[in-house]
Tab-separated table of C-alpha atoms in Angstrom:
chain	number	residue	atom	x	y	z
A	1	UNK	CA	0.000	0.000	0.000
A	2	UNK	CA	2.765	2.456	0.916
A	3	UNK	CA	4.526	1.718	-2.368
A	4	UNK	CA	1.304	2.338	-4.316
A	5	UNK	CA	0.650	5.658	-2.534
A	6	UNK	CA	4.214	6.862	-3.032
A	7	UNK	CA	4.255	5.922	-6.729
A	8	UNK	CA	0.970	7.582	-7.582
A	9	UNK	CA	1.125	11.406	-7.487
A	10	UNK	CA	-2.419	11.503	-6.072
A	11	UNK	CA	-0.990	10.122	-2.859
A	12	UNK	CA	2.198	12.152	-2.516
A	13	UNK	CA	2.128	15.469	-4.429
A	14	UNK	CA	0.948	18.609	-2.568
A	15	UNK	CA	-2.842	18.725	-2.479
A	16	UNK	CA	-2.949	22.352	-3.622
A	17	UNK	CA	-0.870	21.504	-6.684
A	18	UNK	CA	-3.097	18.523	-7.448
A	19	UNK	CA	-6.241	20.637	-7.077
A	20	UNK	CA	-4.877	23.098	-9.593
A	21	UNK	CA	-3.899	20.300	-11.959
A	22	UNK	CA	-7.263	18.542	-11.825
A	23	UNK	CA	-9.750	21.296	-10.962
A	24	UNK	CA	-8.726	23.962	-13.486
A	25	UNK	CA	-9.136	21.731	-16.552
A	26	UNK	CA	-12.340	20.339	-15.042
A	27	UNK	CA	-13.712	23.840	-14.494
A	28	UNK	CA	-12.881	24.837	-18.051
A	29	UNK	CA	-14.490	21.647	-19.346
A	30	UNK	CA	-17.670	22.315	-17.340
A	31	UNK	CA	-17.829	25.953	-18.453
A	32	UNK	CA	-17.425	24.863	-22.036
A	33	UNK	CA	-20.194	22.308	-21.574
A	34	UNK	CA	-22.502	24.992	-20.193
A	35	UNK	CA	-21.578	27.255	-23.094
A	36	UNK	CA	-22.958	24.707	-25.574
A	37	UNK	CA	-26.506	25.644	-24.610
A	38	UNK	CA	-25.780	29.298	-23.889
A	39	UNK	CA	-24.116	29.893	-27.270
A	40	UNK	CA	-27.099	28.348	-29.037
A	41	UNK	CA	-29.446	30.587	-27.062
A	42	UNK	CA	-27.357	33.707	-27.714
A	43	UNK	CA	-27.590	33.258	-31.481
A	44	UNK	CA	-31.186	32.033	-31.393
A	45	UNK	CA	-32.213	34.998	-29.248
A	46	UNK	CA	-30.696	37.432	-31.748
A	47	UNK	CA	-32.043	35.686	-34.871
A	48	UNK	CA	-35.360	34.164	-33.741
A	49	UNK	CA	-36.356	36.141	-30.642
A	50	UNK	CA	-38.369	35.347	-27.522
A	51	UNK	CA	-40.097	32.265	-28.981
A	52	UNK	CA	-36.712	30.785	-29.906
A	53	UNK	CA	-35.391	31.439	-26.388
A	54	UNK	CA	-38.477	29.771	-24.940
A	55	UNK	CA	-38.002	26.776	-27.285
A	56	UNK	CA	-34.459	26.089	-26.082
A	57	UNK	CA	-35.719	26.172	-22.497
A	58	UNK	CA	-38.481	23.693	-23.340
A	59	UNK	CA	-35.903	21.377	-24.971
A	60	UNK	CA	-33.383	21.745	-22.146
A	61	UNK	CA	-34.732	18.874	-19.959
A	62	UNK	CA	-33.581	16.403	-22.630
A	63	UNK	CA	-30.034	17.722	-22.344
A	64	UNK	CA	-30.314	17.418	-18.566
A	65	UNK	CA	-31.428	13.786	-18.869
A	66	UNK	CA	-28.337	13.120	-20.996
A	67	UNK	CA	-26.133	14.898	-18.479
A	68	UNK	CA	-27.581	12.861	-15.607
A	69	UNK	CA	-26.741	9.579	-17.345
A	70	UNK	CA	-23.299	10.853	-18.367
A	71	UNK	CA	-22.510	11.691	-14.734
A	72	UNK	CA	-23.994	8.400	-13.494
A	73	UNK	CA	-21.483	6.358	-15.482
A	74	UNK	CA	-18.753	9.007	-15.895
A	75	UNK	CA	-18.337	10.000	-12.240
A	76	UNK	CA	-19.276	6.492	-11.075
A	77	UNK	CA	-16.675	4.919	-13.346
A	78	UNK	CA	-13.993	7.486	-12.508
A	79	UNK	CA	-14.519	7.250	-8.733
A	80	UNK	CA	-14.582	3.425	-8.822
A	81	UNK	CA	-11.401	3.449	-10.903
A	82	UNK	CA	-9.546	5.782	-8.524
A	83	UNK	CA	-10.739	3.940	-5.422
A	84	UNK	CA	-9.495	0.674	-6.928
A	85	UNK	CA	-6.143	2.170	-7.864
A	86	UNK	CA	-5.799	3.610	-4.357
A	87	UNK	CA	-6.261	0.105	-2.984
A	88	UNK	CA	-3.830	-1.339	-5.549
A	89	UNK	CA	-6.544	-3.330	-7.401
A	90	UNK	CA	-5.534	-2.707	-11.037
A	91	UNK	CA	-7.518	-5.677	-12.381
A	92	UNK	CA	-10.891	-4.297	-11.308
A	93	UNK	CA	-9.968	-0.747	-12.377
A	94	UNK	CA	-10.027	-1.626	-16.089
A	95	UNK	CA	-13.510	-3.145	-15.876
A	96	UNK	CA	-14.905	-0.041	-14.200
A	97	UNK	CA	-13.741	2.167	-17.074
A	98	UNK	CA	-14.767	-0.242	-19.841
A	99	UNK	CA	-18.235	-0.914	-18.453
A	100	UNK	CA	-18.837	2.796	-17.914
A	101	UNK	CA	-17.844	3.640	-21.508
A	102	UNK	CA	-20.178	1.022	-22.980
A	103	UNK	CA	-23.123	2.247	-20.922
A	104	UNK	CA	-22.524	5.854	-21.985
A	105	UNK	CA	-22.944	4.974	-25.664
A	106	UNK	CA	-25.834	2.576	-25.062
A	107	UNK	CA	-27.859	5.008	-22.944
A	108	UNK	CA	-27.244	7.869	-25.387
A	109	UNK	CA	-28.575	5.759	-28.235
A	110	UNK	CA	-31.713	4.776	-26.288
A	111	UNK	CA	-32.489	8.382	-25.300
A	112	UNK	CA	-31.994	9.515	-28.914
A	113	UNK	CA	-34.443	6.917	-30.238
A	114	UNK	CA	-37.072	7.673	-27.595
A	115	UNK	CA	-36.728	11.418	-28.214
A	116	UNK	CA	-37.345	11.034	-31.943
A	117	UNK	CA	-40.359	8.745	-31.451
A	118	UNK	CA	-42.089	10.609	-28.616
A	119	UNK	CA	-40.853	14.135	-29.363
A	120	UNK	CA	-44.143	16.073	-29.466
A	121	UNK	CA	-45.759	14.564	-26.344
A	122	UNK	CA	-42.492	15.003	-24.435
A	123	UNK	CA	-42.193	18.676	-25.366
A	124	UNK	CA	-45.807	19.263	-24.378
A	125	UNK	CA	-45.079	17.517	-21.088
A	126	UNK	CA	-42.103	19.841	-20.625
A	127	UNK	CA	-44.552	22.777	-20.698
A	128	UNK	CA	-44.365	24.010	-24.292
A	129	UNK	CA	-46.966	26.650	-25.260
A	130	UNK	CA	-48.546	26.149	-28.686
A	131	UNK	CA	-46.624	29.010	-30.321
A	132	UNK	CA	-43.281	27.657	-29.036
A	133	UNK	CA	-43.791	23.981	-29.974
A	134	UNK	CA	-42.756	24.180	-33.689
A	135	UNK	CA	-39.452	25.850	-32.759
A	136	UNK	CA	-38.731	23.278	-30.054
A	137	UNK	CA	-39.527	20.372	-32.390
A	138	UNK	CA	-37.221	21.716	-35.089
A	139	UNK	CA	-34.393	22.039	-32.563
A	140	UNK	CA	-34.811	18.648	-30.855
A	141	UNK	CA	-35.287	16.701	-34.095
A	142	UNK	CA	-31.622	17.396	-34.888
A	143	UNK	CA	-29.982	17.620	-31.447
A	144	UNK	CA	-31.386	14.217	-30.439
A	145	UNK	CA	-29.149	12.608	-33.059
A	146	UNK	CA	-26.127	13.770	-31.090
A	147	UNK	CA	-27.158	12.351	-27.705
A	148	UNK	CA	-24.805	9.297	-27.878
A	149	UNK	CA	-21.878	11.627	-28.613
A	150	UNK	CA	-22.994	14.030	-25.886
A	151	UNK	CA	-23.002	11.302	-23.218
A	152	UNK	CA	-19.675	9.895	-24.373
A	153	UNK	CA	-18.077	13.355	-24.357
A	154	UNK	CA	-19.261	14.327	-20.872
A	155	UNK	CA	-18.864	10.934	-19.212
A	156	UNK	CA	-15.676	10.120	-21.107
A	157	UNK	CA	-14.142	13.351	-19.856
A	158	UNK	CA	-14.384	12.021	-16.293
A	159	UNK	CA	-12.759	8.736	-17.310
A	160	UNK	CA	-9.933	10.627	-19.021
A	161	UNK	CA	-9.460	12.857	-15.977
A	162	UNK	CA	-9.323	9.811	-13.680
A	163	UNK	CA	-6.452	8.479	-15.823
A	164	UNK	CA	-4.399	11.545	-14.963
A	165	UNK	CA	-5.052	13.551	-18.158
A	166	UNK	CA	-7.206	16.502	-17.074
A	167	UNK	CA	-5.776	18.765	-19.794
A	168	UNK	CA	-6.943	16.414	-22.520
A	169	UNK	CA	-10.396	16.197	-20.919
A	170	UNK	CA	-10.497	19.979	-21.064
A	171	UNK	CA	-9.376	20.041	-24.704
A	172	UNK	CA	-12.029	17.489	-25.582
A	173	UNK	CA	-14.818	19.797	-24.427
A	174	UNK	CA	-13.142	23.010	-25.525
A	175	UNK	CA	-12.608	21.919	-29.112
A	176	UNK	CA	-16.238	20.880	-29.529
A	177	UNK	CA	-17.484	24.156	-28.069
A	178	UNK	CA	-15.265	26.225	-30.369
A	179	UNK	CA	-16.566	24.319	-33.379
A	180	UNK	CA	-20.120	24.814	-32.127
A	181	UNK	CA	-19.638	28.572	-31.705
A	182	UNK	CA	-18.086	29.080	-35.141
A	183	UNK	CA	-20.760	27.020	-36.863
A	184	UNK	CA	-23.527	28.751	-34.876
A	185	UNK	CA	-22.380	32.094	-36.254
A	186	UNK	CA	-22.219	30.645	-39.776
A	187	UNK	CA	-25.451	28.646	-39.799
A	188	UNK	CA	-27.678	30.982	-37.762
A	189	UNK	CA	-26.443	34.477	-38.517
A	190	UNK	CA	-24.936	34.123	-42.017
A	191	UNK	CA	-26.984	31.343	-43.623
A	192	UNK	CA	-30.160	32.217	-41.663
A	193	UNK	CA	-30.877	28.570	-40.743
A	194	UNK	CA	-32.546	29.477	-37.433
A	195	UNK	CA	-33.215	26.702	-34.907
A	196	UNK	CA	-32.007	23.989	-37.284
A	197	UNK	CA	-28.688	25.758	-37.798
A	198	UNK	CA	-28.040	26.030	-34.055
A	199	UNK	CA	-28.923	22.362	-33.565
A	200	UNK	CA	-26.699	21.226	-36.436
A	201	UNK	CA	-23.758	23.228	-35.094
A	202	UNK	CA	-24.212	21.569	-31.705
A	203	UNK	CA	-24.068	17.962	-32.903
A	204	UNK	CA	-21.087	18.581	-35.205
A	205	UNK	CA	-19.113	19.853	-32.222
A	206	UNK	CA	-20.221	16.863	-30.154
A	207	UNK	CA	-19.123	14.390	-32.832
A	208	UNK	CA	-15.631	15.897	-32.885
A	209	UNK	CA	-15.319	15.726	-29.066
A	210	UNK	CA	-16.617	12.157	-28.940
A	211	UNK	CA	-13.968	11.028	-31.431
A	212	UNK	CA	-11.258	12.373	-29.128
A	213	UNK	CA	-12.689	10.346	-26.231
A	214	UNK	CA	-12.779	7.161	-28.308
A	215	UNK	CA	-9.167	7.559	-29.422
A	216	UNK	CA	-8.009	8.196	-25.848
A	217	UNK	CA	-9.838	5.203	-24.400
A	218	UNK	CA	-8.055	3.035	-26.951
A	219	UNK	CA	-4.753	4.271	-25.482
A	220	UNK	CA	-5.595	4.469	-21.766
A	221	UNK	CA	-2.428	5.096	-19.746
A	222	UNK	CA	-2.815	3.672	-16.256
A	223	UNK	CA	-4.507	0.435	-17.262
A	224	UNK	CA	-4.543	-1.020	-20.756
A	225	UNK	CA	-8.178	-1.385	-21.804
A	226	UNK	CA	-8.979	-4.604	-23.640
A	227	UNK	CA	-12.118	-5.971	-25.294
A	228	UNK	CA	-12.863	-8.054	-22.206
A	229	UNK	CA	-13.217	-4.840	-20.184
A	230	UNK	CA	-16.121	-3.793	-22.444
A	231	UNK	CA	-18.210	-6.840	-21.556
A	232	UNK	CA	-20.843	-5.834	-19.028
A	233	UNK	CA	-20.371	-7.410	-15.594
A	234	UNK	CA	-23.082	-6.676	-13.055
A	235	UNK	CA	-20.707	-6.618	-10.068
A	236	UNK	CA	-18.617	-3.847	-11.653
A	237	UNK	CA	-21.540	-1.980	-13.215
A	238	UNK	CA	-23.535	-1.994	-9.984
A	239	UNK	CA	-20.582	-0.436	-8.159
A	240	UNK	CA	-20.232	2.229	-10.849
A	241	UNK	CA	-23.955	2.980	-10.748
A	242	UNK	CA	-24.040	3.075	-6.948
A	243	UNK	CA	-21.231	5.613	-6.713
A	244	UNK	CA	-22.584	7.715	-9.600
A	245	UNK	CA	-26.129	7.706	-8.234
A	246	UNK	CA	-25.745	10.970	-6.295
A	247	UNK	CA	-24.764	12.970	-9.386
A	248	UNK	CA	-27.393	11.139	-11.458
A	249	UNK	CA	-30.266	11.942	-9.132
A	250	UNK	CA	-29.033	15.503	-8.675
A	251	UNK	CA	-29.315	16.149	-12.421
A	252	UNK	CA	-32.554	14.179	-12.650
A	253	UNK	CA	-33.931	16.366	-9.894
A	254	UNK	CA	-32.851	19.463	-11.838
A	255	UNK	CA	-34.681	18.101	-14.886
A	256	UNK	CA	-37.833	17.474	-12.864
A	257	UNK	CA	-37.665	20.992	-11.450
A	258	UNK	CA	-37.252	22.381	-14.982
A	259	UNK	CA	-40.344	20.548	-16.208
A	260	UNK	CA	-42.483	21.535	-13.217
A	261	UNK	CA	-41.226	25.117	-13.340
A	262	UNK	CA	-41.995	25.445	-17.069
A	263	UNK	CA	-45.536	24.178	-16.520
A	264	UNK	CA	-46.082	26.425	-13.521
A	265	UNK	CA	-44.717	29.460	-15.383
A	266	UNK	CA	-46.997	28.635	-18.294
A	267	UNK	CA	-50.053	28.302	-16.012
A	268	UNK	CA	-49.477	31.329	-13.803
A	269	UNK	CA	-48.022	33.355	-16.673
A	270	UNK	CA	-51.227	32.994	-18.683
A	271	UNK	CA	-53.067	34.561	-15.736
A	272	UNK	CA	-50.646	37.484	-15.437
A	273	UNK	CA	-49.579	40.477	-17.515
A	274	UNK	CA	-46.575	38.518	-18.798
A	275	UNK	CA	-48.328	35.761	-20.761
A	276	UNK	CA	-47.044	32.179	-21.071
A	277	UNK	CA	-43.952	32.571	-23.283
A	278	UNK	CA	-42.190	35.483	-21.551
A	279	UNK	CA	-41.682	33.791	-18.146
A	280	UNK	CA	-40.472	30.572	-19.811
A	281	UNK	CA	-38.017	32.463	-22.031
A	282	UNK	CA	-36.665	34.574	-19.148
A	283	UNK	CA	-36.365	31.545	-16.854
A	284	UNK	CA	-34.432	29.669	-19.520
A	285	UNK	CA	-31.885	32.461	-19.729
A	286	UNK	CA	-31.560	32.828	-15.952
A	287	UNK	CA	-31.155	29.092	-15.375
A	288	UNK	CA	-28.524	28.694	-18.096
A	289	UNK	CA	-26.539	31.753	-17.043
A	290	UNK	CA	-26.590	30.611	-13.415
A	291	UNK	CA	-25.436	27.175	-14.558
A	292	UNK	CA	-22.428	28.842	-16.158
A	293	UNK	CA	-21.297	29.923	-12.695
A	294	UNK	CA	-22.563	26.715	-11.123
A	295	UNK	CA	-20.447	24.742	-13.591
A	296	UNK	CA	-17.346	26.255	-11.979
A	297	UNK	CA	-18.469	24.836	-8.641
A	298	UNK	CA	-19.170	21.464	-10.250
A	299	UNK	CA	-15.735	21.600	-11.878
A	300	UNK	CA	-14.152	22.180	-8.472
A	301	UNK	CA	-15.973	19.207	-7.014
A	302	UNK	CA	-15.000	17.005	-9.967
A	303	UNK	CA	-11.392	18.165	-9.736
A	304	UNK	CA	-11.273	17.145	-6.086
A	305	UNK	CA	-12.867	13.739	-6.796
A	306	UNK	CA	-9.756	11.725	-7.826
A	307	UNK	CA	-7.744	13.237	-4.963
A	308	UNK	CA	-10.415	12.437	-2.382
A	309	UNK	CA	-11.107	8.953	-3.772
A	310	UNK	CA	-7.479	7.817	-3.986
A	311	UNK	CA	-6.435	9.160	-0.594
A	312	UNK	CA	-9.546	7.855	1.155
A	313	UNK	CA	-8.789	4.415	-0.312
A	314	UNK	CA	-5.200	4.816	0.932
A	315	UNK	CA	-6.458	6.006	4.379
A	316	UNK	CA	-4.693	9.376	4.056
A	317	UNK	CA	-7.567	11.315	5.621
A	318	UNK	CA	-5.783	14.636	6.102
A	319	UNK	CA	-5.237	14.878	2.348
A	320	UNK	CA	-8.919	14.106	1.796
A	321	UNK	CA	-9.893	16.889	4.176
A	322	UNK	CA	-7.538	19.408	2.582
A	323	UNK	CA	-8.876	18.730	-0.925
A	324	UNK	CA	-12.448	19.162	0.308
A	325	UNK	CA	-11.766	22.476	2.061
A	326	UNK	CA	-9.809	23.879	-0.881
A	327	UNK	CA	-12.806	23.129	-3.116
A	328	UNK	CA	-15.160	24.812	-0.636
A	329	UNK	CA	-13.036	27.967	-0.450
A	330	UNK	CA	-12.839	28.396	-4.203
A	331	UNK	CA	-16.557	27.581	-4.532
A	332	UNK	CA	-17.454	30.293	-2.028
A	333	UNK	CA	-15.482	32.872	-4.021
A	334	UNK	CA	-17.103	32.085	-7.387
A	335	UNK	CA	-20.568	31.959	-5.815
A	336	UNK	CA	-20.044	35.436	-4.379
A	337	UNK	CA	-19.117	36.769	-7.829
A	338	UNK	CA	-22.197	35.172	-9.389
A	339	UNK	CA	-24.432	36.551	-6.649
A	340	UNK	CA	-23.220	40.112	-7.225
A	341	UNK	CA	-23.645	39.914	-11.000
A	342	UNK	CA	-27.175	38.520	-10.756
A	343	UNK	CA	-28.190	41.250	-8.326
A	344	UNK	CA	-26.499	44.179	-10.072
A	345	UNK	CA	-26.592	43.388	-13.808
A	346	UNK	CA	-29.722	41.336	-14.634
A	347	UNK	CA	-30.952	43.663	-17.400
A	348	UNK	CA	-27.569	43.662	-19.136
A	349	UNK	CA	-27.470	39.864	-19.017
A	350	UNK	CA	-30.970	39.575	-20.499
A	351	UNK	CA	-30.094	42.045	-23.279
A	352	UNK	CA	-27.286	39.754	-24.463
A	353	UNK	CA	-29.926	37.232	-25.547
A	354	UNK	CA	-31.906	39.596	-27.767
A	355	UNK	CA	-34.436	42.359	-27.252
A	356	UNK	CA	-37.843	42.005	-25.648
A	357	UNK	CA	-40.900	43.837	-24.414
A	358	UNK	CA	-40.992	45.888	-21.195
A	359	UNK	CA	-42.856	42.983	-19.575
A	360	UNK	CA	-40.063	40.623	-20.596
A	361	UNK	CA	-37.408	42.747	-18.911
A	362	UNK	CA	-39.579	43.392	-15.846
A	363	UNK	CA	-40.100	39.702	-15.182
A	364	UNK	CA	-36.537	38.726	-16.114
A	365	UNK	CA	-34.962	41.241	-13.727
A	366	UNK	CA	-37.259	40.142	-10.914
A	367	UNK	CA	-36.412	36.493	-11.602
A	368	UNK	CA	-32.662	37.077	-11.454
A	369	UNK	CA	-32.830	39.064	-8.213
A	370	UNK	CA	-35.254	36.822	-6.324
A	371	UNK	CA	-34.925	33.269	-7.675
A	372	UNK	CA	-31.098	33.410	-7.771
A	373	UNK	CA	-30.703	35.133	-4.398
A	374	UNK	CA	-29.424	31.888	-2.854
A	375	UNK	CA	-26.484	31.683	-5.272
A	376	UNK	CA	-24.264	32.837	-2.407
A	377	UNK	CA	-24.578	29.440	-0.631
A	378	UNK	CA	-25.156	27.140	-3.616
A	379	UNK	CA	-21.559	25.894	-3.650
A	380	UNK	CA	-21.975	23.868	-0.448
A	381	UNK	CA	-24.299	21.132	-1.647
A	382	UNK	CA	-22.626	19.950	-4.903
A	383	UNK	CA	-19.091	19.948	-3.454
A	384	UNK	CA	-20.179	18.013	-0.371
A	385	UNK	CA	-22.382	15.620	-2.348
A	386	UNK	CA	-19.447	14.798	-4.652
A	387	UNK	CA	-17.241	14.392	-1.580
A	388	UNK	CA	-19.523	11.671	-0.200
A	389	UNK	CA	-19.546	9.974	-3.602
A	390	UNK	CA	-15.751	10.184	-3.853
A	391	UNK	CA	-15.199	8.387	-0.558
A	392	UNK	CA	-17.557	5.557	-1.545
A	393	UNK	CA	-20.665	6.641	0.417
A	394	UNK	CA	-23.221	7.035	-2.379
A	395	UNK	CA	-26.309	6.863	-0.146
A	396	UNK	CA	-25.287	10.001	1.732
A	397	UNK	CA	-24.277	11.697	-1.499
A	398	UNK	CA	-27.570	10.797	-3.148
A	399	UNK	CA	-29.651	12.049	-0.235
A	400	UNK	CA	-27.755	15.324	-0.137
A	401	UNK	CA	-28.081	15.799	-3.890
A	402	UNK	CA	-31.866	15.535	-3.582
A	403	UNK	CA	-32.353	17.938	-0.674
A	404	UNK	CA	-32.561	21.225	-2.570
A	405	UNK	CA	-34.391	20.112	-5.702
A	406	UNK	CA	-36.783	17.416	-4.499
A	407	UNK	CA	-37.269	17.825	-0.753
A	408	UNK	CA	-37.404	21.623	-0.670
A	409	UNK	CA	-37.700	23.376	-4.052
A	410	UNK	CA	-40.438	21.315	-5.722
A	411	UNK	CA	-42.939	21.490	-2.841
A	412	UNK	CA	-42.283	25.212	-2.355
A	413	UNK	CA	-42.753	25.933	-6.081
A	414	UNK	CA	-46.138	24.242	-5.965
A	415	UNK	CA	-47.359	25.751	-2.678
A	416	UNK	CA	-46.070	29.353	-2.686
A	417	UNK	CA	-47.730	30.425	-5.986
A	418	UNK	CA	-51.116	29.606	-4.432
A	419	UNK	CA	-50.527	32.540	-2.082
A	420	UNK	CA	-48.204	34.812	-4.099
A	421	UNK	CA	-49.052	34.032	-7.729
A	422	UNK	CA	-46.204	33.746	-10.225
A	423	UNK	CA	-43.857	35.504	-7.758
A	424	UNK	CA	-44.217	32.508	-5.438
A	425	UNK	CA	-42.253	30.412	-7.937
A	426	UNK	CA	-39.383	32.875	-7.610
A	427	UNK	CA	-39.456	32.951	-3.798
A	428	UNK	CA	-39.113	29.162	-3.717
A	429	UNK	CA	-35.514	29.453	-5.003
A	430	UNK	CA	-33.731	31.236	-2.147
A	431	UNK	CA	-35.766	29.509	0.572
A	432	UNK	CA	-34.821	26.045	-0.700
A	433	UNK	CA	-31.189	27.118	-1.159
A	434	UNK	CA	-30.937	28.176	2.471
A	435	UNK	CA	-32.555	24.999	3.778
A	436	UNK	CA	-30.263	22.783	1.677
A	437	UNK	CA	-27.188	24.676	2.922
A	438	UNK	CA	-28.120	23.990	6.558
A	439	UNK	CA	-28.555	20.248	5.914
A	440	UNK	CA	-25.230	20.141	4.037
A	441	UNK	CA	-23.266	21.733	6.885
A	442	UNK	CA	-24.746	19.315	9.430
A	443	UNK	CA	-23.974	16.215	7.324
A	444	UNK	CA	-20.421	17.374	6.593
A	445	UNK	CA	-19.666	18.014	10.272
A	446	UNK	CA	-20.924	14.559	11.256
A	447	UNK	CA	-18.822	12.895	8.530
A	448	UNK	CA	-15.626	14.665	9.566
A	449	UNK	CA	-16.224	13.648	13.165
A	450	UNK	CA	-16.487	10.011	12.056
A	451	UNK	CA	-13.435	10.271	9.771
A	452	UNK	CA	-11.335	11.785	12.573
A	453	UNK	CA	-12.280	8.837	14.781
A	454	UNK	CA	-11.243	6.377	12.067
A	455	UNK	CA	-7.935	8.194	11.569
A	456	UNK	CA	-7.043	7.647	15.244
A	457	UNK	CA	-7.467	3.894	14.867
A	458	UNK	CA	-5.160	3.641	11.788
C-alpha cells in the first residue's frame, strides 16, 4: 500500500498543486459544456427572438437527462477506478472504465431513439406553449441525433481525468465548443438557418469531441483497456452505478424541477400580464446563465474527486480533508461573484440574448434578483455531495443531492404560488437554497467527526 501511494502522485504530491492540476481543466471543461446551450441561445435569441429562447428552455430537460446519465457512469466509473487504484486493485480498475464507456454509448442511443419517437408529447409535457412547440420540435429533431456523442463526451471526460489527463479532458470539451460557436455564427447568422442551424452546429461539435474520447480510451495510460473490459459485468456496473447515483439523481432532480417550473410558469403566466412565453423564455436564460457559474463549482468538485477517492482508499484522511476544504473555499469565491452579478446586472445579461418587451425585462430582472438570491450558498451542496460519492458513500451523497431540488424546491414551487401568484415560484428558489445549505453543513460536520475517529485507529 505504501509503495502504491508513493508511486501515484495523487498520494504524494501537494494537495494544492493537485487541485490546480485537476480542478482547473475540469472547471474549463464544465464551463465549455454549459456554453454549448448558452451559445445556441445567444444566437437564437438574436435571430429568432423570444419564442426561440423559450423553445431552447423547453428542450433543455432532454439535455439534462443526458447529463444525468453521463454523470452516473462518468463519475461512477472514474470514482470506482480511482478507489481501486488507491487500494492497488488494477484488475478491477479496467472493468470499471470499460463498463462505464459502454453504458454511456448505449444510454445515449436509447435516449436519442425515444426522443425522436415521442418528441411532441415530451415537449408538451415539458410545458411548451402552442406558439413555441414548432421551434422546439425543429431544434430537438436534430440535437437528439447527437445524444450518444454528448453522453460519451461528458462521461468520457471524467474517465480521461481519472487516468491523470485533465488537460486532454479539457481540450475534448473546448474543441467541440469552439466548433459549435463558429458554426452557430455561420449557420444561424450568415446562412439564416434558425433553430435547425443552431442544432446542427451543436451535434457537429459533439461528434468531434466524442472522437477524441474514443481515441483516448483506446490508449488508456494507467490500465490497458482490452475488449474483455467492455463486456458488461453486473458486479462492476452496480458499483459504478451506486457511486454515480448521487450525481445522477441531482441532475434528474434538476430536470424534474425544470419541467415543473416550465408548466407552472406557463399556467401562472397565462393569468398574469406577462403571458405564457415570456416567463419561460426569461427563466431559460436565468437558469442557463446561473449554470455557467454553477459549472465552476461542479468543476471544483469534480477536480477534487480523484484526490479524495485515492487518498480515502489509501487512508490518508488529512489529504482528503484538505482537498475538500480547498474546493469549498474556491466555490465560495465564485458563488459570491455570481451573486453580485445577478443582483447588479440582470438587465444587461438579459439584453445579451436579444431584445424584448418591457414585460419581458420586468419579469426577467425580478427572476434574477429573487430566484437566484441563494447563489451565495449554492456551492456547499454539490461539493459536499461529490465528496460523499468520492469516498464511496453514495447513499449520503444521493440524499444530499436531492435535498434542494426534491425535498425543498419542488414542494415550495407548488405551494407558494397559491398565495403569491407567479412571484411565489421565484421565492421558492432562495428559501430552498438556504434549507439545503443547513442540511449540508450538518452532514459534513458529522462525517468529519467520524473520519477523525477512524484516523485515530489507523
